[in-house]
PDB file of C-alpha atoms in Angstrom:
ATOM      1  CA  MET Z  12       3.823   6.269 -18.115  1.00 36.00           C
ATOM      2  CA  LYS Z  13       4.245   9.937 -17.020  1.00 36.00           C
ATOM      3  CA  ALA Z  14       0.741  11.675 -17.208  1.00 37.00           C
ATOM      4  CA  LEU Z  15       0.029  14.897 -18.016  1.00 37.00           C
ATOM      5  CA  PHE Z  16      -3.455  16.659 -16.324  1.00 34.00           C
ATOM      6  CA  VAL Z  17      -4.018  19.067 -18.923  1.00 39.00           C
ATOM      7  CA  SER Z  18      -2.276  18.611 -22.090  1.00 46.00           C
ATOM      8  CA  ALA Z  19      -2.612  19.786 -25.183  1.00 43.00           C
ATOM      9  CA  ALA Z  20      -4.940  16.929 -25.882  1.00 45.00           C
ATOM     10  CA  ALA Z  21      -7.005  17.549 -23.014  1.00 49.00           C
ATOM     11  CA  ILE Z  22      -7.831  20.484 -24.807  1.00 48.00           C
ATOM     12  CA  ALA Z  23      -8.822  18.320 -27.115  1.00 47.00           C
ATOM     13  CA  THR Z  24     -11.177  16.419 -25.254  1.00 47.00           C
ATOM     14  CA  LEU Z  25     -12.878  19.531 -23.660  1.00 42.00           C
ATOM     15  CA  ALA Z  26     -15.521  19.853 -25.009  1.00 40.00           C
ATOM     16  CA  VAL Z  27     -16.716  16.179 -25.826  1.00 44.00           C
ATOM     17  CA  GLY Z  28     -16.557  14.827 -22.937  1.00 40.00           C
ATOM     18  CA  PRO Z  29     -19.583  13.725 -20.735  1.00 33.00           C
ATOM     19  CA  ALA Z  30     -20.533  15.099 -17.669  1.00 35.00           C
ATOM     20  CA  LEU Z  31     -20.541  12.313 -15.797  1.00 31.00           C
ATOM     21  CA  ALA Z  32     -23.069  11.845 -13.056  1.00 32.00           C
ATOM     22  CA  GLN Z  33     -21.919  14.737 -10.293  1.00 32.00           C
ATOM     23  CA  ALA Z  34     -23.530  14.336  -6.936  1.00 29.00           C
ATOM     24  CA  GLY Z  35     -25.909  17.220  -6.177  1.00 33.00           C
ATOM     25  CA  ALA Z  36     -26.192  19.401  -3.134  1.00 33.00           C
ATOM     26  CA  ASP Z  37     -28.245  16.448  -1.793  1.00 33.00           C
ATOM     27  CA  GLY Z  38     -25.972  13.948  -2.698  1.00 30.00           C
ATOM     28  CA  ALA Z  39     -28.463  11.885  -6.082  1.00 29.00           C
ATOM     29  CA  LYS Z  40     -26.924  11.247  -9.020  1.00 34.00           C
ATOM     30  CA  ALA Z  41     -27.452  14.022 -11.826  1.00 34.00           C
ATOM     31  CA  MET Z  42     -26.410  14.683 -15.740  1.00 39.00           C
ATOM     32  CA  HIS Z  43     -25.584  17.723 -16.778  1.00 47.00           C
ATOM     33  CA  LYS Z  44     -27.923  17.484 -19.503  1.00 55.00           C
ATOM     34  CA  ALA Z  45     -27.078  20.257 -21.217  1.00 70.00           C
ATOM     35  CA  PRO Z  46     -26.222  20.094 -24.819  1.00 87.00           C
ATOM     36  CA  MET Z  47     -22.871  20.661 -26.483  1.00 89.00           C
ATOM     37  CA  THR Z  48     -22.255  22.418 -29.663  1.00 92.00           C
ATOM     38  CA  ARG Z  49     -19.561  22.511 -32.314  1.00 93.00           C
ATOM     39  CA  ALA Z  50     -19.073  26.601 -31.290  1.00 93.00           C
ATOM     40  CA  ALA Z  51     -18.926  25.737 -27.782  1.00 91.00           C
ATOM     41  CA  VAL Z  52     -15.892  23.441 -28.519  1.00 90.00           C
ATOM     42  CA  VAL Z  53     -14.023  25.898 -30.230  1.00 91.00           C
ATOM     43  CA  ALA Z  54     -14.753  28.599 -27.519  1.00 91.00           C
ATOM     44  CA  ARG Z  55     -13.544  26.154 -25.032  1.00 89.00           C
ATOM     45  CA  VAL Z  56     -10.491  24.724 -26.808  1.00 88.00           C
ATOM     46  CA  GLN Z  57      -9.563  28.466 -27.282  1.00 90.00           C
ATOM     47  CA  GLU Z  58     -10.262  29.487 -23.395  1.00 89.00           C
ATOM     48  CA  HIS Z  59      -7.992  26.539 -22.496  1.00 86.00           C
ATOM     49  CA  PHE Z  60      -4.907  26.416 -25.145  1.00 87.00           C
ATOM     50  CA  ALA Z  61      -4.975  30.020 -23.512  1.00 88.00           C
ATOM     51  CA  LYS Z  62      -4.183  29.146 -20.090  1.00 86.00           C
ATOM     52  CA  LEU Z  63      -2.190  26.807 -21.249  1.00 86.00           C
ATOM     53  CA  ASP Z  64       0.774  28.678 -23.903  1.00 89.00           C
ATOM     54  CA  ALA Z  65       2.493  30.151 -20.590  1.00 89.00           C
ATOM     55  CA  ASP Z  66       4.524  32.183 -23.021  1.00 93.00           C
ATOM     56  CA  LYS Z  67       2.163  33.328 -25.034  1.00 94.00           C
ATOM     57  CA  ASP Z  68       4.161  31.748 -28.706  1.00 95.00           C
ATOM     58  CA  GLY Z  69       0.984  30.183 -29.987  1.00 93.00           C
ATOM     59  CA  PHE Z  70       2.275  26.784 -28.988  1.00 92.00           C
ATOM     60  CA  VAL Z  71       1.456  24.242 -26.134  1.00 89.00           C
ATOM     61  CA  THR Z  72       4.501  22.037 -25.450  1.00 89.00           C
ATOM     62  CA  LYS Z  73       4.614  19.059 -23.451  1.00 86.00           C
ATOM     63  CA  ALA Z  74       7.192  21.701 -20.834  1.00 86.00           C
ATOM     64  CA  GLU Z  75       3.768  23.644 -20.706  1.00 86.00           C
ATOM     65  CA  ALA Z  76       1.153  21.512 -20.173  1.00 82.00           C
ATOM     66  CA  GLU Z  77       3.421  19.220 -17.376  1.00 81.00           C
ATOM     67  CA  ALA Z  78       3.791  23.008 -15.807  1.00 82.00           C
ATOM     68  CA  MET Z  79       0.091  23.603 -15.562  1.00 81.00           C
ATOM     69  CA  LYS Z  80      -0.233  19.723 -13.794  1.00 77.00           C
ATOM     70  CA  ALA Z  81       2.436  20.714 -11.375  1.00 77.00           C
ATOM     71  CA  GLU Z  82       0.764  24.104 -10.325  1.00 77.00           C
ATOM     72  CA  LYS Z  83      -2.587  22.214 -10.294  1.00 73.00           C
ATOM     73  CA  ARG Z  84      -0.951  19.515  -8.295  1.00 71.00           C
ATOM     74  CA  LYS Z  85       0.320  22.532  -5.812  1.00 70.00           C
ATOM     75  CA  MET Z  86      -2.874  24.123  -5.421  1.00 67.00           C
ATOM     76  CA  LYS Z  87      -4.757  21.207  -4.430  1.00 66.00           C
ATOM     77  CA  MET Z  88      -1.653  20.469  -1.516  1.00 58.00           C
ATOM     78  CA  GLY Z  89      -3.135  23.513   0.041  1.00 59.00           C
ATOM     79  CA  GLY Z  90      -4.409  21.554   3.100  1.00 56.00           C
ATOM     80  CA  HIS Z  91      -7.300  21.924   5.226  1.00 62.00           C
ATOM     81  CA  ASP Z  92      -6.883  25.171   6.540  1.00 68.00           C
ATOM     82  CA  LYS Z  93      -7.080  26.824   3.006  1.00 75.00           C
ATOM     83  CA  MET Z  94     -10.238  24.316   2.589  1.00 78.00           C
ATOM     84  CA  PHE Z  95     -11.281  25.673   5.699  1.00 83.00           C
ATOM     85  CA  ASP Z  96     -10.733  29.478   4.938  1.00 83.00           C
ATOM     86  CA  ARG Z  97     -12.342  28.756   1.143  1.00 83.00           C
ATOM     87  CA  MET Z  98     -15.654  27.430   3.111  1.00 85.00           C
ATOM     88  CA  ASP Z  99     -15.693  30.363   5.847  1.00 88.00           C
ATOM     89  CA  ALA Z 100     -17.166  32.881   3.368  1.00 90.00           C
ATOM     90  CA  ASP Z 101     -17.926  35.325   6.256  1.00 93.00           C
ATOM     91  CA  LYS Z 102     -14.806  34.769   7.760  1.00 90.00           C
ATOM     92  CA  ASP Z 103     -16.310  34.247  11.322  1.00 91.00           C
ATOM     93  CA  GLY Z 104     -14.127  31.580  11.960  1.00 87.00           C
ATOM     94  CA  SER Z 105     -17.005  28.750  11.800  1.00 88.00           C
ATOM     95  CA  ILE Z 106     -18.826  27.197   8.621  1.00 87.00           C
ATOM     96  CA  SER Z 107     -22.270  27.590   8.490  1.00 92.00           C
ATOM     97  CA  ARG Z 108     -24.932  24.901   6.748  1.00 93.00           C
ATOM     98  CA  ALA Z 109     -25.515  27.444   4.191  1.00 94.00           C
ATOM     99  CA  GLU Z 110     -21.659  27.902   3.511  1.00 92.00           C
ATOM    100  CA  PHE Z 111     -21.003  24.338   3.722  1.00 90.00           C
ATOM    101  CA  ASP Z 112     -23.602  23.635   0.862  1.00 91.00           C
ATOM    102  CA  ALA Z 113     -22.718  26.541  -1.320  1.00 92.00           C
ATOM    103  CA  ALA Z 114     -18.710  25.403  -0.682  1.00 88.00           C
ATOM    104  CA  HIS Z 115     -19.981  21.895  -1.616  1.00 86.00           C
ATOM    105  CA  LYS Z 116     -22.395  22.967  -4.652  1.00 90.00           C
ATOM    106  CA  ALA Z 117     -19.180  25.071  -6.411  1.00 88.00           C
ATOM    107  CA  MET Z 118     -17.301  22.054  -5.777  1.00 84.00           C
ATOM    108  CA  ALA Z 119     -19.801  19.968  -7.484  1.00 82.00           C
ATOM    109  CA  GLU Z 120     -19.832  22.360 -10.406  1.00 81.00           C
ATOM    110  CA  LYS Z 121     -16.058  22.680 -10.570  1.00 78.00           C
ATOM    111  CA  MET Z 122     -15.667  18.607 -10.443  1.00 73.00           C
ATOM    112  CA  ALA Z 123     -17.981  18.256 -13.171  1.00 68.00           C
ATOM    113  CA  LYS Z 124     -16.280  20.987 -15.650  1.00 65.00           C
ATOM    114  CA  HIS Z 125     -13.194  18.971 -14.674  1.00 59.00           C
ATOM    115  CA  ARG Z 126     -14.891  15.746 -15.463  1.00 56.00           C
ATOM    116  CA  GLN Z 127     -16.270  16.983 -19.083  1.00 53.00           C
ATOM    117  CA  MET Z 128     -12.881  18.111 -19.837  1.00 51.00           C
ATOM    118  CA  ARG Z 129     -11.326  15.093 -19.369  1.00 48.00           C
ATOM    119  CA  MET Z 130     -14.275  12.962 -20.846  1.00 42.00           C
ATOM    120  CA  GLY Z 131     -14.257  10.739 -17.719  1.00 33.00           C
ATOM    121  CA  HIS Z 132     -10.651   8.949 -18.071  1.00 35.00           C
ATOM    122  CA  GLY Z 133      -7.719   9.644 -15.613  1.00 34.00           C
ATOM    123  CA  PRO Z 134      -4.365  11.637 -16.255  1.00 36.00           C
ATOM    124  CA  LEU Z 135      -3.566  12.468 -20.257  1.00 39.00           C
ATOM    125  CA  GLY Z 136      -0.542  10.744 -21.395  1.00 47.00           C
ATOM    126  CA  PRO Z 137       2.246  11.671 -23.524  1.00 55.00           C
ATOM    127  CA  ARG Z 138       0.566   9.596 -26.189  1.00 62.00           C
ATOM    128  CA  MET Z 139      -2.852  12.161 -26.169  1.00 68.00           C
ATOM    129  CA  PHE Z 140      -0.097  14.792 -26.490  1.00 75.00           C
ATOM    130  CA  GLU Z 141       1.386  13.375 -29.632  1.00 77.00           C
ATOM    131  CA  ILE Z 142      -2.123  12.472 -31.290  1.00 81.00           C
ATOM    132  CA  ALA Z 143      -2.769  16.104 -31.416  1.00 86.00           C
ATOM    133  CA  ASP Z 144       0.357  16.365 -32.529  1.00 88.00           C
ATOM    134  CA  THR Z 145      -0.206  16.569 -35.914  1.00 90.00           C
ATOM    135  CA  ASP Z 146       2.905  17.511 -37.285  1.00 92.00           C
ATOM    136  CA  ASN Z 147       5.038  16.106 -34.821  1.00 89.00           C
ATOM    137  CA  ASP Z 148       7.353  19.198 -33.752  1.00 92.00           C
ATOM    138  CA  GLY Z 149       6.956  18.818 -30.451  1.00 88.00           C
ATOM    139  CA  ARG Z 150       4.504  20.851 -29.576  1.00 91.00           C
ATOM    140  CA  VAL Z 151       0.747  21.823 -30.223  1.00 90.00           C
ATOM    141  CA  SER Z 152      -1.084  24.758 -31.962  1.00 91.00           C
ATOM    142  CA  LEU Z 153      -3.844  26.110 -31.414  1.00 92.00           C
ATOM    143  CA  GLU Z 154      -5.691  24.738 -35.068  1.00 93.00           C
ATOM    144  CA  GLU Z 155      -4.329  21.457 -34.041  1.00 92.00           C
ATOM    145  CA  ALA Z 156      -5.871  21.439 -30.510  1.00 89.00           C
ATOM    146  CA  THR Z 157      -8.872  22.547 -32.501  1.00 90.00           C
ATOM    147  CA  ASN Z 158      -8.896  20.263 -35.147  1.00 91.00           C
ATOM    148  CA  ALA Z 159      -8.764  17.540 -32.455  1.00 88.00           C
ATOM    149  CA  ALA Z 160     -11.613  18.318 -30.538  1.00 87.00           C
ATOM    150  CA  LEU Z 161     -14.042  18.749 -33.692  1.00 91.00           C
ATOM    151  CA  ALA Z 162     -12.881  15.493 -34.995  1.00 90.00           C
ATOM    152  CA  ARG Z 163     -13.544  13.771 -31.668  1.00 88.00           C
ATOM    153  CA  PHE Z 164     -16.319  15.506 -31.389  1.00 91.00           C
ATOM    154  CA  ASP Z 165     -17.398  14.658 -34.813  1.00 94.00           C
ATOM    155  CA  LYS Z 166     -16.659  10.866 -33.201  1.00 92.00           C
ATOM    156  CA  ALA Z 167     -19.227  11.032 -30.658  1.00 92.00           C
ATOM    157  CA  ASP Z 168     -22.054  13.392 -32.843  1.00 94.00           C
ATOM    158  CA  THR Z 169     -23.534  10.344 -34.269  1.00 95.00           C
ATOM    159  CA  ASP Z 170     -26.866  11.645 -35.439  1.00 96.00           C
ATOM    160  CA  ARG Z 171     -24.459  14.504 -37.454  1.00 95.00           C
ATOM    161  CA  ASP Z 172     -26.554  17.486 -35.927  1.00 96.00           C
ATOM    162  CA  GLY Z 173     -23.384  19.335 -34.930  1.00 94.00           C
ATOM    163  CA  ILE Z 174     -24.877  18.656 -31.414  1.00 94.00           C
ATOM    164  CA  LEU Z 175     -23.875  16.546 -28.758  1.00 92.00           C
ATOM    165  CA  THR Z 176     -26.265  15.172 -26.365  1.00 92.00           C
ATOM    166  CA  ALA Z 177     -26.050  13.950 -22.710  1.00 89.00           C
ATOM    167  CA  GLU Z 178     -27.291  10.444 -24.737  1.00 92.00           C
ATOM    168  CA  GLU Z 179     -24.600  10.799 -27.244  1.00 92.00           C
ATOM    169  CA  MET Z 180     -21.726  11.830 -24.683  1.00 89.00           C
ATOM    170  CA  ARG Z 181     -23.380   9.378 -22.131  1.00 90.00           C
ATOM    171  CA  ALA Z 182     -22.014   6.059 -25.379  1.00 92.00           C
ATOM    172  CA  ALA Z 183     -18.846   8.064 -26.585  1.00 90.00           C
ATOM    173  CA  HIS Z 184     -17.834   7.915 -22.723  1.00 87.00           C
ATOM    174  CA  GLU Z 185     -18.886   4.460 -22.292  1.00 91.00           C
ATOM    175  CA  ALA Z 186     -17.061   3.078 -25.864  1.00 91.00           C
ATOM    176  CA  MET Z 187     -14.338   4.909 -24.781  1.00 86.00           C
ATOM    177  CA  ARG Z 188     -14.644   2.794 -21.180  1.00 87.00           C
ATOM    178  CA  ALA Z 189     -14.400  -0.251 -22.883  1.00 90.00           C
ATOM    179  CA  LYS Z 190     -11.719   0.356 -25.189  1.00 87.00           C
ATOM    180  CA  MET Z 191      -9.666   1.509 -22.270  1.00 84.00           C
ATOM    181  CA  HIS Z 192     -10.737  -1.706 -20.671  1.00 84.00           C
ATOM    182  CA  GLU Z 193     -10.074  -3.973 -23.293  1.00 86.00           C
ATOM    183  CA  LYS Z 194      -6.887  -2.241 -23.545  1.00 81.00           C
ATOM    184  CA  MET Z 195      -5.626  -2.885 -20.112  1.00 82.00           C
ATOM    185  CA  LEU Z 196      -6.462  -6.581 -20.435  1.00 84.00           C
ATOM    186  CA  ASP Z 197      -4.727  -6.943 -23.703  1.00 79.00           C
ATOM    187  CA  LYS Z 198      -1.598  -5.497 -21.743  1.00 70.00           C
ATOM    188  CA  PRO Z 199       1.122  -8.115 -20.270  1.00 68.00           C
ATOM    189  CA  ALA Z 200       1.611  -8.504 -16.099  1.00 60.00           C
ATOM    190  CA  GLY Z 201       4.365  -6.809 -15.519  1.00 54.00           C
TER     191      GLY Z 201
END
């Protein structure tokens, strides 16, 4: 299955994904504890939708999502020289401990945000795009993306208070992992 890194379905999972354990600057595992509100879900969907909608026609197509994935992959392939340049904040040709720690912290924060967007699972495939595309026209509108995100939020918000706590996010993540594991076990080998 061809994976889409950031599809319209990724938009739908932006705000309800758990902030998985992330390595802090000291290497200790820490959980994101800030609660997530429905308003934050909508704001994140709007922000990411705007990034994905390359032609600004109000819809995200699979092609736009695939183009974003390809661009992100290309940016990652920058190699060690680019990584060194990013870490060498004062551009003196060496990386101090402070620069290393700052780069590590920035990377951990970026990874945590990325994990939240993905709700803790790998690249999202065409099936997730199709779930968000409720009118089956091959593209996802902002309304479809928002509705999908809020439906996922509501499913995870077990106490129905409009706020996802770290515990609710963790429980939703674990339920999703169990479901994915079950599906993997049911697939025939081949």
